[in-house]
Short mmCIF file of C-alpha atoms in Angstrom, two decimals:
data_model
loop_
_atom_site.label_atom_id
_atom_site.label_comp_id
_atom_site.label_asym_id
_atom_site.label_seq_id
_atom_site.Cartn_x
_atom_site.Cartn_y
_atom_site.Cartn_z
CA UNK I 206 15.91 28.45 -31.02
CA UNK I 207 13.47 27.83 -28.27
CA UNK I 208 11.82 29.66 -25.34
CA UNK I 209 13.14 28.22 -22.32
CA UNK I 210 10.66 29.10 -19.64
CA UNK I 211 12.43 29.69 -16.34
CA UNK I 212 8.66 31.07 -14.45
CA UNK I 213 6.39 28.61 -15.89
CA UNK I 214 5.82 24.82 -15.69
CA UNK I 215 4.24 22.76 -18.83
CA UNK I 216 0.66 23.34 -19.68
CA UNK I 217 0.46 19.60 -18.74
CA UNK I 218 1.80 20.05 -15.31
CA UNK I 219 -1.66 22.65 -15.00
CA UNK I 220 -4.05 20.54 -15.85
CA UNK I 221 -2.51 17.47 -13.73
CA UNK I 222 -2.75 19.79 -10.84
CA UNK I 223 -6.70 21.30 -11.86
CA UNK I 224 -7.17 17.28 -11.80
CA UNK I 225 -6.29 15.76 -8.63
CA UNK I 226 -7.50 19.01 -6.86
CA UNK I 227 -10.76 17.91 -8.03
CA UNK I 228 -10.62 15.15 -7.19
CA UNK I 229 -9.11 15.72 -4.19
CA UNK I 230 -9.61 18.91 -2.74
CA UNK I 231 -6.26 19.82 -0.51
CA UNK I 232 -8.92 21.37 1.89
CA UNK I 233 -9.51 17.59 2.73
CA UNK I 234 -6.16 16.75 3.76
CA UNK I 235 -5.21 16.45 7.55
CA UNK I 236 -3.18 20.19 7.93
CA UNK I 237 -2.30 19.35 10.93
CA UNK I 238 0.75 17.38 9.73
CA UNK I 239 0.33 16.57 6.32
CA UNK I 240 2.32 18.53 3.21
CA UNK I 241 -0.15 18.01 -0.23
CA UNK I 242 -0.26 19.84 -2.80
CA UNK I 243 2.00 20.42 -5.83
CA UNK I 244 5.35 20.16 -4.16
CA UNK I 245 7.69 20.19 -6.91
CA UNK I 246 7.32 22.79 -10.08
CA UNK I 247 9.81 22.35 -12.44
CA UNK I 248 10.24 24.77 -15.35
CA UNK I 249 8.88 24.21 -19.19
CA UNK I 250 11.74 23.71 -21.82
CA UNK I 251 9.55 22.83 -24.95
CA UNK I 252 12.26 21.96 -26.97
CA UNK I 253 12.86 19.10 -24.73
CA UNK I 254 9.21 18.54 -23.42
CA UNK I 255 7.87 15.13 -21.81
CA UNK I 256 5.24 13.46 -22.56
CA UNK I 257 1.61 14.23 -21.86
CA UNK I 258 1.71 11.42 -19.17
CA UNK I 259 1.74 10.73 -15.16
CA UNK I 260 3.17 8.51 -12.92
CA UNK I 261 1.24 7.48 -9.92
CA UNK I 262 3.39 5.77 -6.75
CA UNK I 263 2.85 5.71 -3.38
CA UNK I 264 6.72 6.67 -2.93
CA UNK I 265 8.86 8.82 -4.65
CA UNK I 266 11.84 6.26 -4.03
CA UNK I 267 15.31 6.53 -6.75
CA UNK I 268 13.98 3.40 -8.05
CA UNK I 269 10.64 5.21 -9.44
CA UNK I 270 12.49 8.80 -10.53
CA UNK I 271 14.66 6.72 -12.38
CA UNK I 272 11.10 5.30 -14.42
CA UNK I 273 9.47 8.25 -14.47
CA UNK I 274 12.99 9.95 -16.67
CA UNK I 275 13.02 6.87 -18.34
CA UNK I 276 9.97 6.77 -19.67
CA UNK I 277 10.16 10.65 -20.19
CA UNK I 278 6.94 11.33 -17.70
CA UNK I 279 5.57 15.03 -16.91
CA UNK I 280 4.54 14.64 -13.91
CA UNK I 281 4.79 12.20 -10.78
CA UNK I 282 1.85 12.06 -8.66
CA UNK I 283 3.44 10.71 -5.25
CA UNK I 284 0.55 9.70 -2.90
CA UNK I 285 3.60 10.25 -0.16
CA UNK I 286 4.59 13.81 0.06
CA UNK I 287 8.30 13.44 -0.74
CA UNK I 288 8.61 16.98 1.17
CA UNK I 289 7.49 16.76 4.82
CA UNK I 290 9.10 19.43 6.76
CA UNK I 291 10.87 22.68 6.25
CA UNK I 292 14.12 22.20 4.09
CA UNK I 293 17.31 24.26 4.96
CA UNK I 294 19.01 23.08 1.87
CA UNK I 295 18.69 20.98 -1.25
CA UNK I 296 21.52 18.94 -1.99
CA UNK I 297 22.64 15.75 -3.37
CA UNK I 298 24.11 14.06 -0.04
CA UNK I 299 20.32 13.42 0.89
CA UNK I 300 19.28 10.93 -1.19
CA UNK I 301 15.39 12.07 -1.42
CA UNK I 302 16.63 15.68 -2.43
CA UNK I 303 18.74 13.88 -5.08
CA UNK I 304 15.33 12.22 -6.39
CA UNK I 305 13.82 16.16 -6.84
CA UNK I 306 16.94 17.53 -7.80
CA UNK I 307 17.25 15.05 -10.84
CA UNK I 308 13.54 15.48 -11.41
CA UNK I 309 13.48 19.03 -12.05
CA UNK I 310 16.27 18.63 -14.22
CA UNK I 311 14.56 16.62 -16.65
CA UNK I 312 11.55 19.12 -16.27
CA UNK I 313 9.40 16.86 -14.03
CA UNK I 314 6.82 17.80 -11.55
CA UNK I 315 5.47 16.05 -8.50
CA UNK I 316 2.10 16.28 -6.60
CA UNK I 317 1.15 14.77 -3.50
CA UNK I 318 -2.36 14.06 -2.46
CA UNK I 319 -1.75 12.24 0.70
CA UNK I 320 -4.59 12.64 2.80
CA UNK I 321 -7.11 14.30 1.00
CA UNK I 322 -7.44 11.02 -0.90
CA UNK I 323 -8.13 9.43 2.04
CA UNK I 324 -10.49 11.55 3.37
CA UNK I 325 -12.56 12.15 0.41
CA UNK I 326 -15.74 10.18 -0.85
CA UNK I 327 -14.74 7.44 -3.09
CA UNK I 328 -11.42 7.55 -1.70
CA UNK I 329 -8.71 5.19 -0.40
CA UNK I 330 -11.40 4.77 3.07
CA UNK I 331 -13.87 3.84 1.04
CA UNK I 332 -12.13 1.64 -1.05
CA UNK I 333 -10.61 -0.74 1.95
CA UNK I 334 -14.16 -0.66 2.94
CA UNK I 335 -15.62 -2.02 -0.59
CA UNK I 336 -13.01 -4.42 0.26
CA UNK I 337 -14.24 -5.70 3.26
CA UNK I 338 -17.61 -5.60 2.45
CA UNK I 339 -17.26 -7.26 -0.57
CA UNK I 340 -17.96 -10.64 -1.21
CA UNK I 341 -16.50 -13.66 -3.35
CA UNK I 342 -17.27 -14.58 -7.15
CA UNK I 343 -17.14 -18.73 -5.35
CA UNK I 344 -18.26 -19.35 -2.22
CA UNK I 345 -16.97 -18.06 0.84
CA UNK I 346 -14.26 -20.69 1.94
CA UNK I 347 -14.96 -22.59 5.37
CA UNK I 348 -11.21 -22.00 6.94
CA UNK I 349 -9.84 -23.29 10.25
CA UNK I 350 -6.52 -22.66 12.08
CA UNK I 351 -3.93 -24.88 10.91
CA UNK I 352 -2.37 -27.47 13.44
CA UNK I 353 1.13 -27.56 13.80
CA UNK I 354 2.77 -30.54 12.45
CA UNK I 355 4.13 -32.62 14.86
CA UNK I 356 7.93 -33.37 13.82
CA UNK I 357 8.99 -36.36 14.28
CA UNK I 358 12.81 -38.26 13.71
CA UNK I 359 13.63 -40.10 10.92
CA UNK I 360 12.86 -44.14 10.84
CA UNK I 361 15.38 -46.09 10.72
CA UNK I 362 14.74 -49.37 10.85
CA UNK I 363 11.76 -50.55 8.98
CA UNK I 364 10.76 -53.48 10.78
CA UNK I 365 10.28 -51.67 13.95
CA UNK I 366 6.27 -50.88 14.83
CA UNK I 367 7.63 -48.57 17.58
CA UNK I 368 6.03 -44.81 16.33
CA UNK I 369 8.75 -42.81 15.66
CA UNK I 370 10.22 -40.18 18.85
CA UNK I 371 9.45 -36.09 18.75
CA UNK I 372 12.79 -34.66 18.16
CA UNK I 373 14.36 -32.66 20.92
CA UNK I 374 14.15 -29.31 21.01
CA UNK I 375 17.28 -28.74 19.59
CA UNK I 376 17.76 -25.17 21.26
CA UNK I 377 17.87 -26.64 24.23
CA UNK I 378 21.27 -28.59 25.30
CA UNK I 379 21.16 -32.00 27.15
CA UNK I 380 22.83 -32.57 29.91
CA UNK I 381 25.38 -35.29 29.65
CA UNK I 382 24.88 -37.34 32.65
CA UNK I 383 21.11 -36.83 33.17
CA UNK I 384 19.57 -35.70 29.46
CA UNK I 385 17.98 -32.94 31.11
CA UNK I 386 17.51 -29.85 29.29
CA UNK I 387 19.83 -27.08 30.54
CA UNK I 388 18.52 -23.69 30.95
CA UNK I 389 21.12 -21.52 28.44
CA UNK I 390 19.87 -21.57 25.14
CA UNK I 391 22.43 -22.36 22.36
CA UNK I 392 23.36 -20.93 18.71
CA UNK I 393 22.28 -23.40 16.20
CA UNK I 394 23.98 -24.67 13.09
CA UNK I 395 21.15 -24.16 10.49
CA UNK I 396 20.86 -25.46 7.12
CA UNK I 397 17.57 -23.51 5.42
CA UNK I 398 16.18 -22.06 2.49
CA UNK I 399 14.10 -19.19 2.01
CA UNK I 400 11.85 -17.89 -0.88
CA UNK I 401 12.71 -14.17 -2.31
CA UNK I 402 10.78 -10.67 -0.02
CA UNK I 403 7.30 -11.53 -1.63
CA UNK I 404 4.40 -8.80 -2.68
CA UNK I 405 1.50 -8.44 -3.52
CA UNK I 406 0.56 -8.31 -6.82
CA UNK I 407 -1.13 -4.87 -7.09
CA UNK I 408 -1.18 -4.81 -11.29
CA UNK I 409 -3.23 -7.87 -10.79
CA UNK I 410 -6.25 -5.93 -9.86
CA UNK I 411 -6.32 -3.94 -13.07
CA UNK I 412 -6.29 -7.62 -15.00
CA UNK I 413 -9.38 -8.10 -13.01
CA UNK I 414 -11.77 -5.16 -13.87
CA UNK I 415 -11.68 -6.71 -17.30
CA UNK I 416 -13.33 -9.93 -15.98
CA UNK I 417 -16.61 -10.66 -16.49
CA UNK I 418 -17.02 -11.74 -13.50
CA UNK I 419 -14.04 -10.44 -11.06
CA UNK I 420 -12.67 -12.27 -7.74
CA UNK I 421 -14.06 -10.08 -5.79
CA UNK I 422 -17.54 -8.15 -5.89
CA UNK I 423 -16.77 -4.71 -3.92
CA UNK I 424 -19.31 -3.51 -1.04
CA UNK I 425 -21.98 -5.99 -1.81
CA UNK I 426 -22.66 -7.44 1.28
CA UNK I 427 -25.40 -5.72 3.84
CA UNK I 428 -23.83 -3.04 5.80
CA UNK I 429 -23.82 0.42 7.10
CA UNK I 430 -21.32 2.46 7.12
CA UNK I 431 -19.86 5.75 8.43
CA UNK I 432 -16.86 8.15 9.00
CA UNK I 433 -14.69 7.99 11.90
CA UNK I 434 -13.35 11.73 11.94
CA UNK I 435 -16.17 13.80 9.54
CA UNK I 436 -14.16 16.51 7.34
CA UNK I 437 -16.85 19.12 6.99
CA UNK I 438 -17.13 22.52 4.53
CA UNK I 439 -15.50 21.37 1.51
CA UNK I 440 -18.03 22.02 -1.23
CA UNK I 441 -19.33 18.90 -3.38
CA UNK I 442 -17.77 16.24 -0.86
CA UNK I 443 -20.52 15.23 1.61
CA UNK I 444 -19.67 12.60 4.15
CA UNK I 445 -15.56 13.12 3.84
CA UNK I 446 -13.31 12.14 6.75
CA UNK I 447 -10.99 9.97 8.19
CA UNK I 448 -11.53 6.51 8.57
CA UNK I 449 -14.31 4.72 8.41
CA UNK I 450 -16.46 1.97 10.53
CA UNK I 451 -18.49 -0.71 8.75
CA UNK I 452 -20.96 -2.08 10.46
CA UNK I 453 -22.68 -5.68 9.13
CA UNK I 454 -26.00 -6.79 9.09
CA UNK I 455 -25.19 -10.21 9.69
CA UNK I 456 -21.58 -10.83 11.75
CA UNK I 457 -19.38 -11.92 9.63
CA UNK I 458 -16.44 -14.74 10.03
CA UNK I 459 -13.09 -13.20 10.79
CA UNK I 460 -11.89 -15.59 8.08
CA UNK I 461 -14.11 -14.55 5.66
CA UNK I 462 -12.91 -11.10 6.05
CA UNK I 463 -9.18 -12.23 6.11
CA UNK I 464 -9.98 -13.72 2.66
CA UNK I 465 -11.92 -10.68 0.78
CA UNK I 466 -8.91 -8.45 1.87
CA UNK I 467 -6.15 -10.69 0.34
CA UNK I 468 -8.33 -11.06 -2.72
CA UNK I 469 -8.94 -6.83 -2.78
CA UNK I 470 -4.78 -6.23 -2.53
CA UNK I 471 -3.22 -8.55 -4.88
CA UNK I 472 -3.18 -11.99 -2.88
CA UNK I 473 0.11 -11.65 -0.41
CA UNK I 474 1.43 -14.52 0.89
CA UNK I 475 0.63 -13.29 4.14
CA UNK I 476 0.24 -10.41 6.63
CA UNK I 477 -0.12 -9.99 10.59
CA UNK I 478 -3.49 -10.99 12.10
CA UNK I 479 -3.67 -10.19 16.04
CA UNK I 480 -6.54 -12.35 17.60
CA UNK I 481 -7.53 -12.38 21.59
CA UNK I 482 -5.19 -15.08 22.71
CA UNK I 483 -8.29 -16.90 24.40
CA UNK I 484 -9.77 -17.20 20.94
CA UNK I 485 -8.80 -19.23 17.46
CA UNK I 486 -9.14 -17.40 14.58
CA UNK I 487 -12.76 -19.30 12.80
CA UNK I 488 -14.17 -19.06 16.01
CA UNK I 489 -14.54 -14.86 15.54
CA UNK I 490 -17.18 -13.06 14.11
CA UNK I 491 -17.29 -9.54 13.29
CA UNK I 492 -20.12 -7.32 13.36
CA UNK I 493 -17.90 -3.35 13.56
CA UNK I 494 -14.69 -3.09 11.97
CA UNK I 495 -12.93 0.42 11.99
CA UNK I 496 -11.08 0.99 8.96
CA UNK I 497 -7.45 3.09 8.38
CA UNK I 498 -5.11 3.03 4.89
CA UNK I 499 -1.54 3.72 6.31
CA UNK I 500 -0.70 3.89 10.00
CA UNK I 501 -3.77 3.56 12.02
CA UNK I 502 -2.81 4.24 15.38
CA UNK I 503 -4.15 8.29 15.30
CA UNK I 504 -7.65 7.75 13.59
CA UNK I 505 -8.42 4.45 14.99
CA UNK I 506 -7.56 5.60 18.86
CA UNK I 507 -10.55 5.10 21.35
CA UNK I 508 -13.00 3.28 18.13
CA UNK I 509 -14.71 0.53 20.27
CA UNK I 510 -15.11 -2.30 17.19
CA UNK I 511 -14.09 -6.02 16.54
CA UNK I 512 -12.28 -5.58 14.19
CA UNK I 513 -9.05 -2.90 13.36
CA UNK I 514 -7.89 -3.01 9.84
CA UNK I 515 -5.31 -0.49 9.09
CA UNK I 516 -1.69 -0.63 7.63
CA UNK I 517 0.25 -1.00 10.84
CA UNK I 518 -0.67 -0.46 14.48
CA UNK I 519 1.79 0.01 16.99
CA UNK I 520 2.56 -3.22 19.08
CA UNK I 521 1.27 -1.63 22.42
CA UNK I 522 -2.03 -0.38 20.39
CA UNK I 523 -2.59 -3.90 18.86
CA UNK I 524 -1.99 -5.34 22.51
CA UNK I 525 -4.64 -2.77 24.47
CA UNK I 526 -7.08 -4.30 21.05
CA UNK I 527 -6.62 -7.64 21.80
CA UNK I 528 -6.96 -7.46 25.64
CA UNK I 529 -10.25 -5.76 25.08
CA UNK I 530 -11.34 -8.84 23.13
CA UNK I 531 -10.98 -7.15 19.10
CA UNK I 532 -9.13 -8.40 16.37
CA UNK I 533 -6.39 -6.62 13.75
CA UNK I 534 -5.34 -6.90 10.51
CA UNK I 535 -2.40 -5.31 9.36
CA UNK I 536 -0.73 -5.23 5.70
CA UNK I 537 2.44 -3.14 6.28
CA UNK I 538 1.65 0.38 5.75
CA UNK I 539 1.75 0.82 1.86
CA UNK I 540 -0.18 -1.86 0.83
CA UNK I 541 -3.44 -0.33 2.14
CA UNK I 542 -2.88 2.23 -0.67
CA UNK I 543 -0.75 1.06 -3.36
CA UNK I 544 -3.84 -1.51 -4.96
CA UNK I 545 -5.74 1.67 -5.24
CA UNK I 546 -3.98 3.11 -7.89
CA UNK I 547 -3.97 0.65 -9.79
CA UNK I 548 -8.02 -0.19 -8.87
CA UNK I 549 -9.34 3.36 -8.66
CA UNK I 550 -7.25 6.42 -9.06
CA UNK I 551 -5.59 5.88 -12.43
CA UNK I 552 -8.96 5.64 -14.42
CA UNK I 553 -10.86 8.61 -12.18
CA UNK I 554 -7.54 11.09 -13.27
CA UNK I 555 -7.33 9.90 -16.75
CA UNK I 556 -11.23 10.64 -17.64
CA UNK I 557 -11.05 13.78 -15.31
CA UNK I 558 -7.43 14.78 -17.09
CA UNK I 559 -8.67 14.76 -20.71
CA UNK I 560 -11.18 17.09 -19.72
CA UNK I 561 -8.62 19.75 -18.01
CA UNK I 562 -6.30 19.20 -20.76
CA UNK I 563 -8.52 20.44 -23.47
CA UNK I 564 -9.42 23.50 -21.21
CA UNK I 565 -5.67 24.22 -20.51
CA UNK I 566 -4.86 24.18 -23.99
CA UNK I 567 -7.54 26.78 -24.34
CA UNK I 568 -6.32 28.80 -21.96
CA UNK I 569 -3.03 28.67 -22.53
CA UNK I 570 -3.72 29.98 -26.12
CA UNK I 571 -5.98 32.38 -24.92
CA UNK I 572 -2.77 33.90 -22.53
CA UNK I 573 -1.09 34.25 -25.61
CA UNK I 574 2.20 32.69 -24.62
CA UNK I 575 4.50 32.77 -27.36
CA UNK I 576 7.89 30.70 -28.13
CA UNK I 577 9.07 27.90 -30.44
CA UNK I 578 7.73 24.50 -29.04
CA UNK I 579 4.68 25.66 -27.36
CA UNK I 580 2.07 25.55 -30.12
CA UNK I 581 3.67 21.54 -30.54
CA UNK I 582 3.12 20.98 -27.13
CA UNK I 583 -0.30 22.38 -26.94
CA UNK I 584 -1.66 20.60 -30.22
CA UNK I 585 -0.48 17.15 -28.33
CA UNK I 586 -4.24 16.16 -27.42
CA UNK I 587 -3.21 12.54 -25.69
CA UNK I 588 -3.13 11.64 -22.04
CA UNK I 589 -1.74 8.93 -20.55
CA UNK I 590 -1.49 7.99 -16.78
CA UNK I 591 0.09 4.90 -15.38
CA UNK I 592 1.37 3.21 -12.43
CA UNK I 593 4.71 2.67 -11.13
CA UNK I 594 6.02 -0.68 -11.38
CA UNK I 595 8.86 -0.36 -9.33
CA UNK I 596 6.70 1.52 -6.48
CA UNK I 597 6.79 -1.62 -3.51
CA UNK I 598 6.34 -1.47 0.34
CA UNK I 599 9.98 -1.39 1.84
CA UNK I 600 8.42 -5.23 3.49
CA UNK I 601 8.30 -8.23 1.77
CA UNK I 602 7.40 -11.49 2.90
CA UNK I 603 10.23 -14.30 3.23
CA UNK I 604 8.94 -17.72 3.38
CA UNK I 605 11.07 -20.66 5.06
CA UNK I 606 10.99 -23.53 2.47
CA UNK I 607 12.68 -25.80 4.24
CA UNK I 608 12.76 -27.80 7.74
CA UNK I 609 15.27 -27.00 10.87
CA UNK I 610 18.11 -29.15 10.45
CA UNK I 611 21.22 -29.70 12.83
CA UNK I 612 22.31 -29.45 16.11
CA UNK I 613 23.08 -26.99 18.96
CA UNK I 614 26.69 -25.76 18.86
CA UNK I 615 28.50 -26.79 22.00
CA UNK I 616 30.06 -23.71 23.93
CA UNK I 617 28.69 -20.71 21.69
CA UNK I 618 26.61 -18.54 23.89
CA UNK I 619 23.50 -17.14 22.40
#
């Protein structure tokens, strides 16, 4: 009959926890609202033990504590702390208390990073810089707005030379005795077809570091750059912080820049761009660009640069950037972070987790804990670590596949 351990968690679940806190020290995070650390610790039962394997996601949704019992995971590294505030109660109305509650039942732990990962050296900052900074395996492509078609109605009559009439506008209704357009706008009868919420395709990137020669080539073009908000007094992590601001040698094409960063997160089909409205997008050039993962509104506030690239800016922050003549990119808020999992973070833990695992084990034996199962679980020597594939921004993209068809419907009110 085995031990079951009500005031310890699995070896494993130690030396997961050694391992991101050297990588990322929770004395980097951002304390002033941020909850890291190992926020779940759910008990050992070595008869029914997990396996010696992580789960990284950027949310700890249903969708990915369903995976990570599937696939009988130890631990789920959650780059969003699932915990944010003070709880009063754990219960299984609330459907993110439900997630932990089923986790710890199966024996599974969760650790949150958050901010320390951004903060740190090497970290998500850097990495959206690389990005940006980076340049193409081809050559850059030379990329102009697109005009807008003009749409024209149907010929009829083939014989006729006459060019073929714009269509009305048809949410605007005509007049019967005049034709002229009145003022109320009308509900229209629409016939269209859309494509399935699109993402981007994060596992991608991993495909890629097994080129020979990749897509993109990270941080290779000539730049400085520095940290918005230095993080200072953390031992063996010079030059942490918040954010950081690149600043180019040679200004650099908006476009060019809007190209590296769909290459660097998995090629969506598209995300926001806010542009002076004096200006067309290949006529910018960028020489600063200040640079946020997640919600840039905090860390970017009062940076004078071109350029704002972040996961989402508040409309009234992205207007006061564009009146002052800068540009933004925005990618909805997760996918400034998930491609980094996939790119960075899952190779750094699993070479820094083998290590911690074989001093664990050592420990652990040296502690003398005793019990059926333990001595199985400690002679385990493999580590695995892998990404959610069910981890997604909440945003997709939904692309209109077909034209506007039909007419205004006489009487509705819009």
């Amino acid at each position: 009959m085995g031990t079951y351990t009500t005031d310890k968690a699995s070896p494993f679940t130690r030396a997961v926890v050694n391992s991101m806190r050297k990588l990322y020290p929770e004395a980097l995070a951002d304390k002033s609202f941020d909850n890291t650390g190992l926020l779940l610790e759910a008990p050992f039962d070595p008869i029914r033990r997990q396996m010696n394997s992580v789960l990284l996601t950027v949310d700890l949704t249903k969708a990915v504590a369903d995976e990570a019992i599937e696939n009988n995971h130890c631990v789920v590294v959650a780059y969003h702390p699932i915990i944010f505030r003070g709880l009063k109660s754990l219960t299984l109305a609330d459907s993110q208390q439900q997630s932990l509650l089923r986790l710890a039942l199966e024996g599974i732990s969760v650790y949150s990073p958050h901010t320390a990962v951004d903060a740190a050296p090497g970290g998500l900052g850097d990495w959206l810089a690389d990005i940006l900074t980076g340049t193409l395996s081809e050559p850059e492509p030379v990329t102009k707005t697109a005009k807008q078609p003009e749409v024209t109605s149907p010929v009829t009559d083939s014989s006729d030379d006459q060019p073929s009439k714009p269509l009305e506008d048809p949410f605007v209704e005509k007049d019967v005795k005049d034709n002229t357009p009145k003022q109320e706008l009308q509900r229209m009868s629409l016939a269209r077809s859309y494509s399935r919420p699109t993402y981007p395709n994060h596992k991608g990137k991993e495909k890629e570091k097994e080129k020979e020669q990749p897509d993109l080539t990270p941080s290779s073009a000539s730049h400085k750059r520095t940290v918005i908000h230095p993080v200072s007094g953390v031992e063996g992590f010079p030059n942490a912080g918040m954010g950081r601001l690149v600043t180019f040698t040679h200004p650099q094409p908006l476009t060019h820049l809007i190209e590296r960063i769909a290459r660097g997160v998995g090629n969506p089909k598209g995300f926001p761009v806010a542009i002076p409205q004096t200006r067309q997008v290949e006529d910018i050039h960028i020489t600063t660009a200040a640079i946020c993962a997640g919600s840039g509104g905090s860390v970017l506030k009062a940076v004078d640069a071109d350029l704002l690239f972040t996961g989402e800016l508040s409309h009234h922050d992205a207007l006061a950037a564009t009146e002052r003549g800068a540009s933004v990119v925005t990618l909805f808020h997760s996918n400034t972070e998930r491609g980094f999992l996939h790119s960075v973070m899952k190779d750094k833990l699993a070479d820094v987790l083998r290590q911690q695992w074989r001093r664990v084990r050592e420990e652990v034996r040296t502690e003398g804990v005793n019990g059926d199962g333990w001595e199985e679980a400690l002679e385990d020597e493999g580590v695995l670590v892998e990404v959610s594939e069910r981890d997604r921004d909440p945003f997709g993209i939904v692309i209109l596949q077909s034209e506007q068809v039909g007419r205004p419907i006489t009487g509705a009110k819009g």
